[in-house]
Amino acid sequence: MKALRFGRHAAIAVIAAGALALTACGSDNATGTAPATATASGPKVTGTLTGIGASSTGAAMDAWKAGFTAANPGATVQYSPDGSGAGRKAIIDGSAQFAGSDAYLKDEEVVSSQAKCGPEGALNIPVYISPIAVAFNLPDVKELKLDAATVAKIFRGEIAKWNDPAIAALNAGVTLPDLAVTPVNRSDDSGTTTNFTEYLAAAAPEVWTDKAAGIWPATLQGENAKGTSGVVKTVTDTPGAVTYADDSAVSGKLGVAQIKVGSEFVTISADAAAKAVEAGKPVEGRSANDVAIKLDRTTTVAGAYPVVLVSYHVVCSTYADQKTVDLVKAFENYVVSEAGQKTAADAAKSAPLSKTLQDKAIAAIESIKVKS
């Protein structure tokens, strides 16, 4: 995979292009000749598009729906943020026309999707890059420095107090409270959990002995809540609590940890997340039109933040009729366009797709067709 760097000059270019396109964002030619950015001057589409999936992209999804339907008044996008696992199940069983997932389809899920989506199955299209925050509620403490092993011990319940020597050793000069640690995890099948546990399993294997998965290990104690908003609210209401959540959802009185990468501590940001994605590679064994990315959780690239998620829209490679194909293509082309990506970045602090990744996403979208 080519570099996915989203540096200062790239950011300026995206913002400039997005500003020009925002007054005309929406559907492009959804039948197979779409340019790289969506405009309102192309054919309008009508109908209702139904999606189910990740709650982490809630702010971005709201922005995408508003931008798309403004340019296509006869179109409606319905999205239920029931979690990544629910989204993947919905695209496989045909109860949704697209899924939002913070984890790409597993090999066996791709095979299962062929029954509804055709011989090529469902396709993973990256639409959203965002860091996962380790967010905590500590009186008078807004920033902490943590390494992978300490984060793993916190969420395994092996560190019971916030003034534990392991945390203190990483935070010289910080007055840590003698307060119980309350880890809070997602109760639903979550792509955010998949990405977070994937990071812990790779970066702290001597501590995090469970396999990466979308469902939190049942053997671990702690609080739990459904959805991104659920865990953030629980931590906000509970002094001493800590969770993992999409950075766009963390605000107010919660603090956010810097994460040690190599010999440095990296502050969470969209740019740092994009640098981590840059180190990823295409998932092997997938079709030419699948854009799933295997992330390197142990990267030591300067400034990279490896606790990152790439959220996908999972779509069928074929649909039953041309109207659905046109509607899916129009919406997804808007989502990955410069205008759509800037809208998401403004709403959710996400990192816009690089030009290289954007081009791959558009090629995948344009491959969608009617079942033969």
mmCIF file of C-alpha atoms in Angstrom:
data_model
loop_
_atom_site.group_PDB
_atom_site.id
_atom_site.type_symbol
_atom_site.label_atom_id
_atom_site.label_comp_id
_atom_site.label_asym_id
_atom_site.label_seq_id
_atom_site.Cartn_x
_atom_site.Cartn_y
_atom_site.Cartn_z
ATOM 1 C CA MET A 1 0.000 0.000 0.000
ATOM 2 C CA LYS A 2 1.251 3.478 -0.804
ATOM 3 C CA ALA A 3 1.711 5.923 2.015
ATOM 4 C CA LEU A 4 -1.499 7.225 3.528
ATOM 5 C CA ARG A 5 0.142 10.277 5.024
ATOM 6 C CA PHE A 6 -2.129 13.142 5.961
ATOM 7 C CA GLY A 7 0.374 15.891 6.613
ATOM 8 C CA ARG A 8 -0.018 19.647 6.821
ATOM 9 C CA HIS A 9 0.027 20.305 3.074
ATOM 10 C CA ALA A 10 -2.382 17.453 2.376
ATOM 11 C CA ALA A 11 -4.704 18.796 5.046
ATOM 12 C CA ILE A 12 -4.723 22.244 3.439
ATOM 13 C CA ALA A 13 -5.477 20.732 0.041
ATOM 14 C CA VAL A 14 -8.349 18.661 1.359
ATOM 15 C CA ILE A 15 -9.840 21.582 3.257
ATOM 16 C CA ALA A 16 -9.621 23.853 0.228
ATOM 17 C CA ALA A 17 -11.177 21.301 -2.087
ATOM 18 C CA GLY A 18 -13.819 20.446 0.477
ATOM 19 C CA ALA A 19 -14.780 24.092 0.936
ATOM 20 C CA LEU A 20 -15.425 24.441 -2.778
ATOM 21 C CA ALA A 21 -17.442 21.250 -2.895
ATOM 22 C CA LEU A 22 -19.570 21.738 0.207
ATOM 23 C CA THR A 23 -22.006 24.008 -1.606
ATOM 24 C CA ALA A 24 -22.657 21.236 -4.121
ATOM 25 C CA CYS A 25 -22.098 17.983 -2.285
ATOM 26 C CA GLY A 26 -24.183 14.937 -3.028
ATOM 27 C CA SER A 27 -24.629 12.417 -5.803
ATOM 28 C CA ASP A 28 -22.304 12.016 -8.732
ATOM 29 C CA ASN A 29 -22.909 9.720 -11.682
ATOM 30 C CA ALA A 30 -23.862 6.639 -9.703
ATOM 31 C CA THR A 31 -24.060 4.294 -12.651
ATOM 32 C CA GLY A 32 -20.355 3.850 -13.166
ATOM 33 C CA THR A 33 -18.664 7.051 -14.308
ATOM 34 C CA ALA A 34 -18.301 8.968 -11.057
ATOM 35 C CA PRO A 35 -15.440 11.462 -10.707
ATOM 36 C CA ALA A 36 -13.358 11.531 -7.548
ATOM 37 C CA THR A 37 -15.589 14.050 -5.787
ATOM 38 C CA ALA A 38 -19.352 14.118 -5.467
ATOM 39 C CA THR A 39 -21.245 17.114 -6.806
ATOM 40 C CA ALA A 40 -24.877 18.135 -6.851
ATOM 41 C CA SER A 41 -24.799 18.673 -10.610
ATOM 42 C CA GLY A 42 -24.992 14.958 -11.448
ATOM 43 C CA PRO A 43 -28.141 12.856 -11.664
ATOM 44 C CA LYS A 44 -30.177 12.877 -8.466
ATOM 45 C CA VAL A 45 -31.097 9.589 -6.800
ATOM 46 C CA THR A 46 -34.227 8.706 -4.867
ATOM 47 C CA GLY A 47 -35.230 6.027 -2.410
ATOM 48 C CA THR A 48 -34.341 4.859 1.079
ATOM 49 C CA LEU A 49 -30.950 3.425 1.964
ATOM 50 C CA THR A 50 -30.776 1.365 5.154
ATOM 51 C CA GLY A 51 -27.620 0.850 7.192
ATOM 52 C CA ILE A 52 -26.799 -0.742 10.548
ATOM 53 C CA GLY A 53 -23.522 -0.728 12.435
ATOM 54 C CA ALA A 54 -20.824 1.106 14.337
ATOM 55 C CA SER A 55 -21.783 3.741 16.872
ATOM 56 C CA SER A 56 -18.296 5.279 16.855
ATOM 57 C CA THR A 57 -18.989 7.085 13.584
ATOM 58 C CA GLY A 58 -22.224 8.659 14.837
ATOM 59 C CA ALA A 59 -21.157 12.281 14.394
ATOM 60 C CA ALA A 60 -19.717 11.596 10.944
ATOM 61 C CA MET A 61 -22.780 9.622 9.874
ATOM 62 C CA ASP A 62 -25.108 12.441 10.878
ATOM 63 C CA ALA A 63 -23.012 14.840 8.805
ATOM 64 C CA TRP A 64 -22.930 12.482 5.805
ATOM 65 C CA LYS A 65 -26.688 11.946 5.883
ATOM 66 C CA ALA A 66 -27.329 15.686 6.000
ATOM 67 C CA GLY A 67 -24.944 16.494 3.161
ATOM 68 C CA PHE A 68 -26.172 13.697 0.931
ATOM 69 C CA THR A 69 -29.891 14.269 1.383
ATOM 70 C CA ALA A 70 -29.481 18.040 0.913
ATOM 71 C CA ALA A 71 -28.206 17.318 -2.600
ATOM 72 C CA ASN A 72 -30.720 14.492 -3.161
ATOM 73 C CA PRO A 73 -34.058 15.625 -1.663
ATOM 74 C CA GLY A 74 -35.783 12.435 -2.792
ATOM 75 C CA ALA A 75 -33.317 10.201 -0.954
ATOM 76 C CA THR A 76 -33.302 9.098 2.688
ATOM 77 C CA VAL A 77 -30.499 7.386 4.606
ATOM 78 C CA GLN A 78 -31.535 5.443 7.694
ATOM 79 C CA TYR A 79 -28.759 4.285 10.015
ATOM 80 C CA SER A 80 -29.104 2.359 13.264
ATOM 81 C CA PRO A 81 -25.931 2.510 15.446
ATOM 82 C CA ASP A 82 -26.333 -0.979 16.943
ATOM 83 C CA GLY A 83 -22.615 -1.845 16.859
ATOM 84 C CA SER A 84 -20.188 -3.201 14.286
ATOM 85 C CA GLY A 85 -21.095 -6.833 14.927
ATOM 86 C CA ALA A 86 -24.786 -6.130 14.335
ATOM 87 C CA GLY A 87 -23.888 -4.296 11.138
ATOM 88 C CA ARG A 88 -21.844 -7.158 9.725
ATOM 89 C CA LYS A 89 -24.634 -9.612 10.533
ATOM 90 C CA ALA A 90 -27.146 -7.340 8.803
ATOM 91 C CA ILE A 91 -25.208 -7.113 5.528
ATOM 92 C CA ILE A 92 -24.678 -10.888 5.570
ATOM 93 C CA ASP A 93 -28.356 -11.722 6.137
ATOM 94 C CA GLY A 94 -29.616 -9.007 3.787
ATOM 95 C CA SER A 95 -31.505 -6.934 6.366
ATOM 96 C CA ALA A 96 -29.431 -3.823 5.544
ATOM 97 C CA GLN A 97 -28.047 -2.408 2.309
ATOM 98 C CA PHE A 98 -24.807 -1.343 3.946
ATOM 99 C CA ALA A 99 -23.054 -1.912 7.250
ATOM 100 C CA GLY A 100 -20.840 0.350 9.312
ATOM 101 C CA SER A 101 -18.027 -1.603 10.933
ATOM 102 C CA ASP A 102 -14.870 -0.661 12.803
ATOM 103 C CA ALA A 103 -13.457 -4.050 11.827
ATOM 104 C CA TYR A 104 -13.293 -5.480 8.324
ATOM 105 C CA LEU A 105 -15.112 -8.706 7.524
ATOM 106 C CA LYS A 106 -13.361 -11.880 8.548
ATOM 107 C CA ASP A 107 -12.640 -14.441 5.833
ATOM 108 C CA GLU A 108 -15.556 -16.603 6.946
ATOM 109 C CA GLU A 109 -17.870 -13.567 6.945
ATOM 110 C CA VAL A 110 -16.901 -12.790 3.363
ATOM 111 C CA VAL A 111 -17.851 -16.348 2.411
ATOM 112 C CA SER A 112 -21.160 -16.078 4.292
ATOM 113 C CA SER A 113 -21.972 -12.803 2.535
ATOM 114 C CA GLN A 114 -21.880 -14.436 -0.896
ATOM 115 C CA ALA A 115 -25.411 -15.803 -0.470
ATOM 116 C CA LYS A 116 -26.892 -12.287 -0.476
ATOM 117 C CA CYS A 117 -24.154 -10.273 -2.171
ATOM 118 C CA GLY A 118 -23.098 -12.525 -5.054
ATOM 119 C CA PRO A 119 -19.948 -14.533 -5.847
ATOM 120 C CA GLU A 120 -17.554 -11.743 -4.806
ATOM 121 C CA GLY A 121 -19.408 -11.288 -1.514
ATOM 122 C CA ALA A 122 -19.409 -8.035 0.435
ATOM 123 C CA LEU A 123 -16.711 -5.379 0.069
ATOM 124 C CA ASN A 124 -14.935 -3.425 2.820
ATOM 125 C CA ILE A 125 -14.639 0.258 1.907
ATOM 126 C CA PRO A 126 -12.685 2.499 4.328
ATOM 127 C CA VAL A 127 -14.597 5.691 5.075
ATOM 128 C CA TYR A 128 -13.341 6.948 8.441
ATOM 129 C CA ILE A 129 -9.985 7.019 10.244
ATOM 130 C CA SER A 130 -9.985 7.907 13.917
ATOM 131 C CA PRO A 131 -7.902 7.356 17.052
ATOM 132 C CA ILE A 132 -9.343 5.458 19.996
ATOM 133 C CA ALA A 133 -8.941 7.439 23.196
ATOM 134 C CA VAL A 134 -8.075 5.920 26.549
ATOM 135 C CA ALA A 135 -10.360 8.284 28.435
ATOM 136 C CA PHE A 136 -10.524 8.641 32.221
ATOM 137 C CA ASN A 137 -12.338 10.590 34.934
ATOM 138 C CA LEU A 138 -9.826 11.832 37.502
ATOM 139 C CA PRO A 139 -10.248 14.989 39.574
ATOM 140 C CA ASP A 140 -7.697 17.625 38.533
ATOM 141 C CA VAL A 141 -5.912 15.284 36.092
ATOM 142 C CA LYS A 142 -6.504 15.781 32.363
ATOM 143 C CA GLU A 143 -3.444 14.120 30.857
ATOM 144 C CA LEU A 144 -1.559 10.921 31.634
ATOM 145 C CA LYS A 145 1.254 9.071 29.944
ATOM 146 C CA LEU A 146 0.688 5.336 29.562
ATOM 147 C CA ASP A 147 2.422 2.490 27.773
ATOM 148 C CA ALA A 148 0.731 -0.581 26.314
ATOM 149 C CA ALA A 149 1.528 -2.860 29.250
ATOM 150 C CA THR A 150 0.110 -0.399 31.795
ATOM 151 C CA VAL A 151 -3.056 0.115 29.744
ATOM 152 C CA ALA A 152 -3.469 -3.663 29.544
ATOM 153 C CA LYS A 153 -3.029 -4.019 33.322
ATOM 154 C CA ILE A 154 -5.587 -1.280 33.954
ATOM 155 C CA PHE A 155 -8.229 -2.985 31.826
ATOM 156 C CA ARG A 156 -7.433 -6.433 33.212
ATOM 157 C CA GLY A 157 -7.962 -5.186 36.751
ATOM 158 C CA GLU A 158 -4.318 -5.751 37.701
ATOM 159 C CA ILE A 159 -3.912 -2.090 38.681
ATOM 160 C CA ALA A 160 -6.419 -1.247 41.392
ATOM 161 C CA LYS A 161 -5.556 2.377 42.294
ATOM 162 C CA TRP A 162 -4.678 5.375 40.146
ATOM 163 C CA ASN A 163 -1.598 6.123 42.270
ATOM 164 C CA ASP A 164 -0.198 2.666 41.532
ATOM 165 C CA PRO A 165 3.622 2.711 41.114
ATOM 166 C CA ALA A 166 3.330 1.567 37.470
ATOM 167 C CA ILE A 167 1.300 4.667 36.558
ATOM 168 C CA ALA A 168 3.360 6.957 38.792
ATOM 169 C CA ALA A 169 6.616 5.835 37.139
ATOM 170 C CA LEU A 170 5.341 7.082 33.773
ATOM 171 C CA ASN A 171 3.994 10.370 35.144
ATOM 172 C CA ALA A 172 6.665 12.107 37.198
ATOM 173 C CA GLY A 173 5.396 15.316 38.755
ATOM 174 C CA VAL A 174 1.714 14.408 38.406
ATOM 175 C CA THR A 175 -0.285 14.165 41.629
ATOM 176 C CA LEU A 176 -2.232 10.945 41.252
ATOM 177 C CA PRO A 177 -5.278 10.361 43.467
ATOM 178 C CA ASP A 178 -5.696 7.418 45.822
ATOM 179 C CA LEU A 179 -8.804 6.443 43.886
ATOM 180 C CA ALA A 180 -10.052 3.053 42.740
ATOM 181 C CA VAL A 181 -9.691 2.240 39.039
ATOM 182 C CA THR A 182 -12.999 1.270 37.411
ATOM 183 C CA PRO A 183 -12.484 -0.057 33.870
ATOM 184 C CA VAL A 184 -15.549 0.290 31.630
ATOM 185 C CA ASN A 185 -15.906 -1.830 28.490
ATOM 186 C CA ARG A 186 -18.432 -2.173 25.688
ATOM 187 C CA SER A 187 -21.217 -4.673 26.381
ATOM 188 C CA ASP A 188 -22.077 -5.114 22.694
ATOM 189 C CA ASP A 189 -20.134 -6.721 19.842
ATOM 190 C CA SER A 190 -17.992 -3.745 18.939
ATOM 191 C CA GLY A 191 -15.429 -2.939 16.279
ATOM 192 C CA THR A 192 -13.901 -0.440 18.701
ATOM 193 C CA THR A 193 -13.337 -3.335 21.100
ATOM 194 C CA THR A 194 -11.802 -5.369 18.266
ATOM 195 C CA ASN A 195 -9.327 -2.605 17.462
ATOM 196 C CA PHE A 196 -8.520 -1.875 21.105
ATOM 197 C CA THR A 197 -7.905 -5.513 22.042
ATOM 198 C CA GLU A 198 -5.950 -6.024 18.822
ATOM 199 C CA TYR A 199 -3.627 -3.232 19.920
ATOM 200 C CA LEU A 200 -3.253 -4.681 23.431
ATOM 201 C CA ALA A 201 -2.669 -8.232 22.180
ATOM 202 C CA ALA A 202 0.031 -7.036 19.776
ATOM 203 C CA ALA A 203 1.727 -4.349 21.878
ATOM 204 C CA ALA A 204 1.480 -6.000 25.327
ATOM 205 C CA PRO A 205 1.228 -9.758 24.674
ATOM 206 C CA GLU A 206 2.813 -10.647 28.024
ATOM 207 C CA VAL A 207 -0.099 -8.924 29.820
ATOM 208 C CA TRP A 208 -3.016 -9.127 27.406
ATOM 209 C CA THR A 209 -3.250 -12.892 26.973
ATOM 210 C CA ASP A 210 -6.731 -12.941 25.424
ATOM 211 C CA LYS A 211 -7.198 -12.947 21.672
ATOM 212 C CA ALA A 212 -8.399 -9.789 19.961
ATOM 213 C CA ALA A 213 -12.173 -9.878 19.607
ATOM 214 C CA GLY A 214 -15.240 -7.691 19.277
ATOM 215 C CA ILE A 215 -16.740 -9.059 22.497
ATOM 216 C CA TRP A 216 -14.984 -8.140 25.744
ATOM 217 C CA PRO A 217 -13.523 -11.105 27.675
ATOM 218 C CA ALA A 218 -16.182 -12.365 30.076
ATOM 219 C CA THR A 219 -13.559 -13.339 32.667
ATOM 220 C CA LEU A 220 -12.538 -9.724 33.307
ATOM 221 C CA GLN A 221 -14.267 -7.668 35.955
ATOM 222 C CA GLY A 222 -15.437 -4.095 35.554
ATOM 223 C CA GLU A 223 -18.406 -2.057 34.412
ATOM 224 C CA ASN A 224 -19.897 -2.213 30.936
ATOM 225 C CA ALA A 225 -22.271 -0.191 28.788
ATOM 226 C CA LYS A 226 -23.715 -0.362 25.296
ATOM 227 C CA GLY A 227 -22.325 1.755 22.508
ATOM 228 C CA THR A 228 -19.794 4.540 22.397
ATOM 229 C CA SER A 229 -22.156 6.987 24.087
ATOM 230 C CA GLY A 230 -22.895 4.426 26.802
ATOM 231 C CA VAL A 231 -19.296 3.912 27.915
ATOM 232 C CA VAL A 232 -18.491 7.630 27.729
ATOM 233 C CA LYS A 233 -21.507 8.507 29.877
ATOM 234 C CA THR A 234 -20.623 5.835 32.432
ATOM 235 C CA VAL A 235 -17.087 7.160 32.781
ATOM 236 C CA THR A 236 -18.297 10.757 32.908
ATOM 237 C CA ASP A 237 -20.605 9.831 35.792
ATOM 238 C CA THR A 238 -18.023 7.723 37.669
ATOM 239 C CA PRO A 239 -14.904 9.229 39.292
ATOM 240 C CA GLY A 240 -11.987 6.849 38.785
ATOM 241 C CA ALA A 241 -13.495 5.198 35.723
ATOM 242 C CA VAL A 242 -11.628 4.623 32.454
ATOM 243 C CA THR A 243 -12.711 3.417 29.031
ATOM 244 C CA TYR A 244 -11.736 3.190 25.376
ATOM 245 C CA ALA A 245 -13.813 5.157 22.866
ATOM 246 C CA ASP A 246 -13.654 6.960 19.552
ATOM 247 C CA ASP A 247 -11.946 10.292 20.222
ATOM 248 C CA SER A 248 -14.842 12.216 18.650
ATOM 249 C CA ALA A 249 -17.078 11.183 21.567
ATOM 250 C CA VAL A 250 -14.712 12.266 24.359
ATOM 251 C CA SER A 251 -15.156 15.745 25.796
ATOM 252 C CA GLY A 252 -16.117 17.580 28.932
ATOM 253 C CA LYS A 253 -14.326 16.641 32.115
ATOM 254 C CA LEU A 254 -12.663 13.483 30.802
ATOM 255 C CA GLY A 255 -8.908 13.264 30.432
ATOM 256 C CA VAL A 256 -7.150 11.422 27.606
ATOM 257 C CA ALA A 257 -3.903 9.455 27.808
ATOM 258 C CA GLN A 258 -0.813 9.872 25.679
ATOM 259 C CA ILE A 259 0.399 6.485 24.430
ATOM 260 C CA LYS A 260 4.032 5.389 24.324
ATOM 261 C CA VAL A 261 5.235 4.510 20.819
ATOM 262 C CA GLY A 262 8.877 3.527 20.606
ATOM 263 C CA SER A 263 10.635 5.898 23.016
ATOM 264 C CA GLU A 264 8.063 8.710 22.699
ATOM 265 C CA PHE A 265 4.634 9.459 24.110
ATOM 266 C CA VAL A 266 2.209 10.397 21.339
ATOM 267 C CA THR A 267 -0.709 12.756 21.881
ATOM 268 C CA ILE A 268 -3.964 11.599 20.328
ATOM 269 C CA SER A 269 -4.896 13.376 17.081
ATOM 270 C CA ALA A 270 -6.327 12.682 13.637
ATOM 271 C CA ASP A 271 -2.909 13.264 12.054
ATOM 272 C CA ALA A 272 -1.262 10.763 14.416
ATOM 273 C CA ALA A 273 -3.966 8.210 13.586
ATOM 274 C CA ALA A 274 -3.370 8.714 9.864
ATOM 275 C CA LYS A 275 0.353 8.090 10.351
ATOM 276 C CA ALA A 276 -0.449 4.755 12.001
ATOM 277 C CA VAL A 277 -2.703 3.763 9.111
ATOM 278 C CA GLU A 278 0.148 4.655 6.768
ATOM 279 C CA ALA A 279 2.083 1.711 8.202
ATOM 280 C CA GLY A 280 -0.726 -0.723 7.337
ATOM 281 C CA LYS A 281 -0.929 -3.150 4.427
ATOM 282 C CA PRO A 282 -3.763 -4.620 2.339
ATOM 283 C CA VAL A 283 -5.350 -7.711 3.868
ATOM 284 C CA GLU A 284 -4.159 -10.743 1.921
ATOM 285 C CA GLY A 285 -6.455 -13.094 0.034
ATOM 286 C CA ARG A 286 -9.190 -10.547 -0.717
ATOM 287 C CA SER A 287 -10.733 -9.599 -4.036
ATOM 288 C CA ALA A 288 -9.254 -6.778 -6.088
ATOM 289 C CA ASN A 289 -12.149 -4.515 -5.062
ATOM 290 C CA ASP A 290 -11.843 -5.075 -1.309
ATOM 291 C CA VAL A 291 -9.953 -2.318 0.550
ATOM 292 C CA ALA A 292 -9.490 -3.911 3.990
ATOM 293 C CA ILE A 293 -6.324 -2.746 5.793
ATOM 294 C CA LYS A 294 -4.146 -4.748 8.177
ATOM 295 C CA LEU A 295 -2.808 -2.273 10.734
ATOM 296 C CA ASP A 296 0.637 -2.482 12.344
ATOM 297 C CA ARG A 297 -0.109 -2.124 16.065
ATOM 298 C CA THR A 298 3.560 -2.257 17.046
ATOM 299 C CA THR A 299 4.762 0.492 14.713
ATOM 300 C CA THR A 300 7.512 2.760 16.053
ATOM 301 C CA VAL A 301 6.986 5.454 13.399
ATOM 302 C CA ALA A 302 7.521 8.862 15.000
ATOM 303 C CA GLY A 303 4.245 10.611 15.722
ATOM 304 C CA ALA A 304 2.037 7.593 14.933
ATOM 305 C CA TYR A 305 -0.824 6.702 17.271
ATOM 306 C CA PRO A 306 -1.451 2.943 16.883
ATOM 307 C CA VAL A 307 -4.628 2.729 18.984
ATOM 308 C CA VAL A 308 -6.582 3.577 15.867
ATOM 309 C CA LEU A 309 -9.615 2.321 14.042
ATOM 310 C CA VAL A 310 -10.414 2.346 10.363
ATOM 311 C CA SER A 311 -14.180 2.250 10.032
ATOM 312 C CA TYR A 312 -15.595 0.656 6.905
ATOM 313 C CA HIS A 313 -18.827 0.779 5.019
ATOM 314 C CA VAL A 314 -19.446 -2.819 4.066
ATOM 315 C CA VAL A 315 -21.485 -3.044 0.881
ATOM 316 C CA CYS A 316 -22.566 -5.835 -1.422
ATOM 317 C CA SER A 317 -20.667 -6.288 -4.664
ATOM 318 C CA THR A 318 -24.039 -6.861 -6.374
ATOM 319 C CA TYR A 319 -27.613 -5.821 -5.622
ATOM 320 C CA ALA A 320 -30.932 -6.993 -7.006
ATOM 321 C CA ASP A 321 -31.844 -3.859 -8.994
ATOM 322 C CA GLN A 322 -30.302 -0.814 -10.632
ATOM 323 C CA LYS A 323 -32.072 1.685 -8.359
ATOM 324 C CA THR A 324 -30.391 0.191 -5.283
ATOM 325 C CA VAL A 325 -27.025 0.085 -7.052
ATOM 326 C CA ASP A 326 -27.368 3.759 -8.001
ATOM 327 C CA LEU A 327 -28.384 4.747 -4.477
ATOM 328 C CA VAL A 328 -25.528 2.848 -2.807
ATOM 329 C CA LYS A 329 -22.980 4.218 -5.271
ATOM 330 C CA ALA A 330 -24.210 7.785 -4.916
ATOM 331 C CA PHE A 331 -24.086 7.752 -1.123
ATOM 332 C CA GLU A 332 -20.737 5.986 -0.832
ATOM 333 C CA ASN A 333 -19.131 8.201 -3.482
ATOM 334 C CA TYR A 334 -20.233 11.215 -1.452
ATOM 335 C CA VAL A 335 -18.916 9.717 1.796
ATOM 336 C CA VAL A 336 -15.403 9.123 0.394
ATOM 337 C CA SER A 337 -15.294 12.368 -1.619
ATOM 338 C CA GLU A 338 -13.239 15.339 -0.477
ATOM 339 C CA ALA A 339 -16.456 17.122 0.513
ATOM 340 C CA GLY A 340 -17.743 14.118 2.465
ATOM 341 C CA GLN A 341 -14.445 13.543 4.206
ATOM 342 C CA LYS A 342 -14.121 17.183 5.228
ATOM 343 C CA THR A 343 -17.671 17.118 6.563
ATOM 344 C CA ALA A 344 -16.767 14.094 8.713
ATOM 345 C CA ALA A 345 -13.495 15.657 9.871
ATOM 346 C CA ASP A 346 -15.287 18.824 10.959
ATOM 347 C CA ALA A 347 -17.965 16.852 12.806
ATOM 348 C CA ALA A 348 -15.900 14.048 14.317
ATOM 349 C CA LYS A 349 -12.194 15.010 14.404
ATOM 350 C CA SER A 350 -11.452 12.143 11.995
ATOM 351 C CA ALA A 351 -8.587 12.065 9.489
ATOM 352 C CA PRO A 352 -9.674 12.409 5.848
ATOM 353 C CA LEU A 353 -8.722 9.561 3.545
ATOM 354 C CA SER A 354 -5.492 10.066 1.656
ATOM 355 C CA LYS A 355 -5.741 10.444 -2.133
ATOM 356 C CA THR A 356 -4.334 6.938 -2.571
ATOM 357 C CA LEU A 357 -6.899 5.374 -0.265
ATOM 358 C CA GLN A 358 -9.688 7.546 -1.667
ATOM 359 C CA ASP A 359 -8.929 6.340 -5.210
ATOM 360 C CA LYS A 360 -9.039 2.707 -4.078
ATOM 361 C CA ALA A 361 -12.358 3.303 -2.331
ATOM 362 C CA ILE A 362 -13.885 4.927 -5.420
ATOM 363 C CA ALA A 363 -12.728 2.040 -7.627
ATOM 364 C CA ALA A 364 -14.392 -0.404 -5.226
ATOM 365 C CA ILE A 365 -17.641 1.589 -5.217
ATOM 366 C CA GLU A 366 -17.692 1.801 -8.994
ATOM 367 C CA SER A 367 -17.371 -1.993 -9.259
ATOM 368 C CA ILE A 368 -20.813 -2.488 -7.627
ATOM 369 C CA LYS A 369 -23.354 -3.803 -10.134
ATOM 370 C CA VAL A 370 -26.742 -5.454 -10.595
ATOM 371 C CA LYS A 371 -26.907 -9.203 -10.008
ATOM 372 C CA SER A 372 -26.747 -11.070 -13.290
#
